[in-house]
PDB file of C-alpha atoms in Angstrom:
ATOM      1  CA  UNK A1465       0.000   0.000   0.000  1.00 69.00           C
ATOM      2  CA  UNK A1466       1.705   3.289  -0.974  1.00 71.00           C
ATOM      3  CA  UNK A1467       0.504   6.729   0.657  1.00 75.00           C
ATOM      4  CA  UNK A1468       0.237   9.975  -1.049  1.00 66.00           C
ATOM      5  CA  UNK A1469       2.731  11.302   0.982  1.00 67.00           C
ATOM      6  CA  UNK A1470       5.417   8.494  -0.157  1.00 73.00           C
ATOM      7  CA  UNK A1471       5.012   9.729  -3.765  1.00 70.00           C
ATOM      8  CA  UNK A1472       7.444  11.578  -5.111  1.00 70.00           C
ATOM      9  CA  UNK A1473       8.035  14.361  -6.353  1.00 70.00           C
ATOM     10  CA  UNK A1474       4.141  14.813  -4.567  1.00 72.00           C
ATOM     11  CA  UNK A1475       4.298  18.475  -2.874  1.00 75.00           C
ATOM     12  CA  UNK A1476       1.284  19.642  -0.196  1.00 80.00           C
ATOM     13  CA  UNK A1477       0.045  22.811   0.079  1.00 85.00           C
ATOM     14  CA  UNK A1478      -2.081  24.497   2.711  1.00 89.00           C
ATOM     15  CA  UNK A1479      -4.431  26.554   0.708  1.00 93.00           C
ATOM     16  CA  UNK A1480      -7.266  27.397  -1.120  1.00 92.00           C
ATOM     17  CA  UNK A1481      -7.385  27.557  -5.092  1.00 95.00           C
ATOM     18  CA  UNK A1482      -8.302  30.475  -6.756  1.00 96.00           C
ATOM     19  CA  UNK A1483      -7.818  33.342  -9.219  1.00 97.00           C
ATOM     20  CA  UNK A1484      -5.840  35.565  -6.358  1.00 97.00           C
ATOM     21  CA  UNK A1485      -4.634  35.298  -3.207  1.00 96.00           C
ATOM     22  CA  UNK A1486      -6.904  36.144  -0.671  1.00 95.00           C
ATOM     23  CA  UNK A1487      -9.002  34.129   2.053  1.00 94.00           C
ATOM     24  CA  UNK A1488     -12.490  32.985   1.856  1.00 91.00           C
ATOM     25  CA  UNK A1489     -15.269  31.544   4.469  1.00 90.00           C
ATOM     26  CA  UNK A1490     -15.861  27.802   3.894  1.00 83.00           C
ATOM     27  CA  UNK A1491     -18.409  25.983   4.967  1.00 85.00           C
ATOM     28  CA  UNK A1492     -18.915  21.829   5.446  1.00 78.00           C
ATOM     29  CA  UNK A1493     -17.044  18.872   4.097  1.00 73.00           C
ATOM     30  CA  UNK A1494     -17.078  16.616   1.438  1.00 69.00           C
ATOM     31  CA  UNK A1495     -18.958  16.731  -1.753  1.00 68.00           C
ATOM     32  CA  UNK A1496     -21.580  19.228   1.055  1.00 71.00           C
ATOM     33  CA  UNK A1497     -18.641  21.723   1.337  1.00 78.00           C
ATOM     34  CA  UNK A1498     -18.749  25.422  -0.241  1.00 77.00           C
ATOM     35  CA  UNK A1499     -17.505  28.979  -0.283  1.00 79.00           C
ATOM     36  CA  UNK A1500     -20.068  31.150   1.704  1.00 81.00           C
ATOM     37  CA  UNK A1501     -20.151  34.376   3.560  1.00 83.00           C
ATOM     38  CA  UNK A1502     -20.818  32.993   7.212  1.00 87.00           C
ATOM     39  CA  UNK A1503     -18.615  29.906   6.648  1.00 84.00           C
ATOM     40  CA  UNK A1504     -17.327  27.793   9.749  1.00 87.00           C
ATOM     41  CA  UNK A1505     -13.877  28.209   8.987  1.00 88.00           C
ATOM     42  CA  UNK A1506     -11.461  31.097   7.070  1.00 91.00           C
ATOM     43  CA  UNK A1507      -9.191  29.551   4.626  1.00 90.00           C
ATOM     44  CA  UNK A1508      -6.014  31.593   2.899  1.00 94.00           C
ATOM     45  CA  UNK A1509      -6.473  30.905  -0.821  1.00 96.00           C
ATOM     46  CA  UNK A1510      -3.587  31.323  -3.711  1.00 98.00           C
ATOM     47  CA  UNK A1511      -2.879  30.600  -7.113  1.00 98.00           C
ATOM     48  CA  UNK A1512      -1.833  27.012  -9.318  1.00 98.00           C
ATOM     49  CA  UNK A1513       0.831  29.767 -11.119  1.00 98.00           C
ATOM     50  CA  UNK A1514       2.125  30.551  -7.356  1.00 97.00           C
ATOM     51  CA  UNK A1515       1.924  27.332  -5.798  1.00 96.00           C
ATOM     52  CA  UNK A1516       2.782  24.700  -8.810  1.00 95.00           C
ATOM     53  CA  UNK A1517       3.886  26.663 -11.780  1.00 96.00           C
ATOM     54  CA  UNK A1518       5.721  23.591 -12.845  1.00 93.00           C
ATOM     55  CA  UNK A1519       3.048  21.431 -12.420  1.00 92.00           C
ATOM     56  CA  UNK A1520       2.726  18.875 -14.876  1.00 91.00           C
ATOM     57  CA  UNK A1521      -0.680  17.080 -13.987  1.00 93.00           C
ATOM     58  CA  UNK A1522      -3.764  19.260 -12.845  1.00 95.00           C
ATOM     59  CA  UNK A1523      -7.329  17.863 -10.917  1.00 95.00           C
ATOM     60  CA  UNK A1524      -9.528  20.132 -10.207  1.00 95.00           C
ATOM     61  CA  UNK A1525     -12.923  18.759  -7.902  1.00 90.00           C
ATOM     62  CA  UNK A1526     -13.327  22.250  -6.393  1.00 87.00           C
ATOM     63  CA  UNK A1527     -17.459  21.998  -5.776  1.00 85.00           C
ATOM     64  CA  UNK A1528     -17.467  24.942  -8.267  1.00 87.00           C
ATOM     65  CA  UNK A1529     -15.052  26.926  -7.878  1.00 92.00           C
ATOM     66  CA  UNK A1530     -12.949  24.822 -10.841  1.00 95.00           C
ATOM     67  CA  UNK A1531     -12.834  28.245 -13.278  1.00 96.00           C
ATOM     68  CA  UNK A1532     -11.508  30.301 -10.231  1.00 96.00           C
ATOM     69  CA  UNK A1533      -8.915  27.844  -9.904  1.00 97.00           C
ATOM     70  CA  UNK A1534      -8.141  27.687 -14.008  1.00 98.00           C
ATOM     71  CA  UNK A1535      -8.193  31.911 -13.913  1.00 98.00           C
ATOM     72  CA  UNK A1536      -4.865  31.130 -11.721  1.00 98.00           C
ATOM     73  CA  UNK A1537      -3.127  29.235 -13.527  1.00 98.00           C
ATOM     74  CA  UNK A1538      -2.729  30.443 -16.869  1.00 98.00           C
ATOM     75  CA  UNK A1539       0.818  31.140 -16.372  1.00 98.00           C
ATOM     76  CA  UNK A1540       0.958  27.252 -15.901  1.00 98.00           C
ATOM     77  CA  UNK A1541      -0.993  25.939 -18.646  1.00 98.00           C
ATOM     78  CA  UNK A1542       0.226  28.020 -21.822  1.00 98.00           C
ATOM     79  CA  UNK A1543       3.762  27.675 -20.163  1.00 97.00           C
ATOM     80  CA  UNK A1544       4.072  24.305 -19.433  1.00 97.00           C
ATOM     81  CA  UNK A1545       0.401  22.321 -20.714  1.00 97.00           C
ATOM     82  CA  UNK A1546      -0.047  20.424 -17.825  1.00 97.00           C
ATOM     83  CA  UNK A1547      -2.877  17.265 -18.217  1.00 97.00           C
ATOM     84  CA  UNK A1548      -5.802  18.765 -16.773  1.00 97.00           C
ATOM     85  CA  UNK A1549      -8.464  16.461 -15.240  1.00 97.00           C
ATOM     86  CA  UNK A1550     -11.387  19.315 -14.372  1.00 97.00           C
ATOM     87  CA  UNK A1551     -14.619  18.621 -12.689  1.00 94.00           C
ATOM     88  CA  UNK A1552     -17.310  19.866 -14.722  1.00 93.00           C
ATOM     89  CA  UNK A1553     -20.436  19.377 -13.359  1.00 89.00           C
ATOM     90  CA  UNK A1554     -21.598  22.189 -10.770  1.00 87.00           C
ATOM     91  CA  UNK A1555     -22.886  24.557 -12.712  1.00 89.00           C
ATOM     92  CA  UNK A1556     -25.109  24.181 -15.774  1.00 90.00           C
ATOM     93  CA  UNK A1557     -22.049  26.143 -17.582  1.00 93.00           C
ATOM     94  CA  UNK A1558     -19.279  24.393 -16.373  1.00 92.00           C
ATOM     95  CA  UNK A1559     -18.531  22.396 -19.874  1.00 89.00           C
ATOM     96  CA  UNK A1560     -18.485  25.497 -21.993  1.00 95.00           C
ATOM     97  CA  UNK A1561     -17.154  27.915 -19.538  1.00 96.00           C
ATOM     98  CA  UNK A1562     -14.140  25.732 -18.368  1.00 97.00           C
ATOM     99  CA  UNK A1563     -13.547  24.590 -21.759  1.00 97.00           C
ATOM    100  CA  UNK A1564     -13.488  28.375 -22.966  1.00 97.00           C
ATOM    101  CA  UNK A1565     -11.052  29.331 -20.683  1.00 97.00           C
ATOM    102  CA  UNK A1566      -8.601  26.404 -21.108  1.00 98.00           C
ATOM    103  CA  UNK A1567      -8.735  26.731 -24.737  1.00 97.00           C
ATOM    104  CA  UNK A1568      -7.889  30.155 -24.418  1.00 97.00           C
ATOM    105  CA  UNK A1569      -4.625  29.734 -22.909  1.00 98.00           C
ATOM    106  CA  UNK A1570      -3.735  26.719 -25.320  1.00 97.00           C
ATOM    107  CA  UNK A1571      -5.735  25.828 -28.368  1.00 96.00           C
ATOM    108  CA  UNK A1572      -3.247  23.035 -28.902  1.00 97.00           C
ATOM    109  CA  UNK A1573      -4.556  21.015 -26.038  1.00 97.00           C
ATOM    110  CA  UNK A1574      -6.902  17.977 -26.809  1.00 97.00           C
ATOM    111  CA  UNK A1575     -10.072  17.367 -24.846  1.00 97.00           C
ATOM    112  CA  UNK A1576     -12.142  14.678 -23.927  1.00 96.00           C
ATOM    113  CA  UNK A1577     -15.288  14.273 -21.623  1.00 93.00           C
ATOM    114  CA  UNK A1578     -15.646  11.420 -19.531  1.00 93.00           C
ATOM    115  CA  UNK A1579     -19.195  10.675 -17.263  1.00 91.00           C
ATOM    116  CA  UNK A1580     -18.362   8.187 -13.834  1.00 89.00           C
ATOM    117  CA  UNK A1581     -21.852   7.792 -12.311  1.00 83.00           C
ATOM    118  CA  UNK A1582     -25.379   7.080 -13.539  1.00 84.00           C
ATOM    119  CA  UNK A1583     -26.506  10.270 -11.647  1.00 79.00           C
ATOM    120  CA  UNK A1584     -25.739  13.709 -12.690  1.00 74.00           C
ATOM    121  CA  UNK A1585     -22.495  14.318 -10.942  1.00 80.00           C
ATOM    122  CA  UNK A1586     -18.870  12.977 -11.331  1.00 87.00           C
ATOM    123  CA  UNK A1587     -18.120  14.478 -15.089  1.00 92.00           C
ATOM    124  CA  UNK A1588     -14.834  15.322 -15.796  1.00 94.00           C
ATOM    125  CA  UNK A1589     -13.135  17.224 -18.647  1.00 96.00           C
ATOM    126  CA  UNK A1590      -9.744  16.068 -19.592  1.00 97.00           C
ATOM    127  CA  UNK A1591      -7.201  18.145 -21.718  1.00 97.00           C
ATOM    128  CA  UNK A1592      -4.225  16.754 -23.126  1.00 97.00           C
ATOM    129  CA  UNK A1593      -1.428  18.332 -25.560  1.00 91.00           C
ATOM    130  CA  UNK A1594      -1.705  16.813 -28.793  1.00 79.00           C
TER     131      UNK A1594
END
């Protein structure tokens, strides 16, 4: 059995994903968690371009806030075209919006859409360079 943390060259960060660096409210766990105003806890969010700008493979389940998290790493992805596995399934937008912004930082990349559950949930957009 091998643990995340026995993976190298596998690099943990404290924080929050996002367009900027800034904190947020957050509220729950789980697939129940979210950003809101009177969250439970205050997290300290940064940027993929700041935190992993030499990050080669990308997954993004952020319970919506997956476009946030693309806005902040654009540096990344036309620098370096990291695989990108992005949830897109929390808001009726998510496939065109997330695909609009990826494609605007590298219209080389390849996508594919791949559905994991028989309920509505669980669909992923994957972008490879060709």
């Amino acid at each position: 059995k091998i643990a995340l943390g026995d993976l190298e060259p596998t690099i943990f960060h404290g924080v929050g994903l996002s367009d900027e660096k800034s904190h947020v409210r957050f509220s729950g766990s789980g697939s129940s968690s979210s950003i809101t105003v009177d969250g439970e806890q205050l997290i300290g969010l940064s940027t993929i371009d700041v935190e992993a700008p030499d990050a080669t493979f990308i997954k993004l389940d952020l319970e919506g806030w997956e476009k946030k998290a693309l806005l902040g790493a654009q540096q990344t992805i036309r620098e370096h075209a990291p695989v990108l596995a992005v949830g897109a399934y929390h808001h009726p937008r998510d496939f065109l919006d997330i695909f609009d912004v990826v494609k605007n930082y590298r219209e080389d990349y390849q996508v594919r859409l791949r559905h994991y559950t028989e309920s509505w949930t669980e669909t992923v957009l994957y972008f490879t360079k060709r």
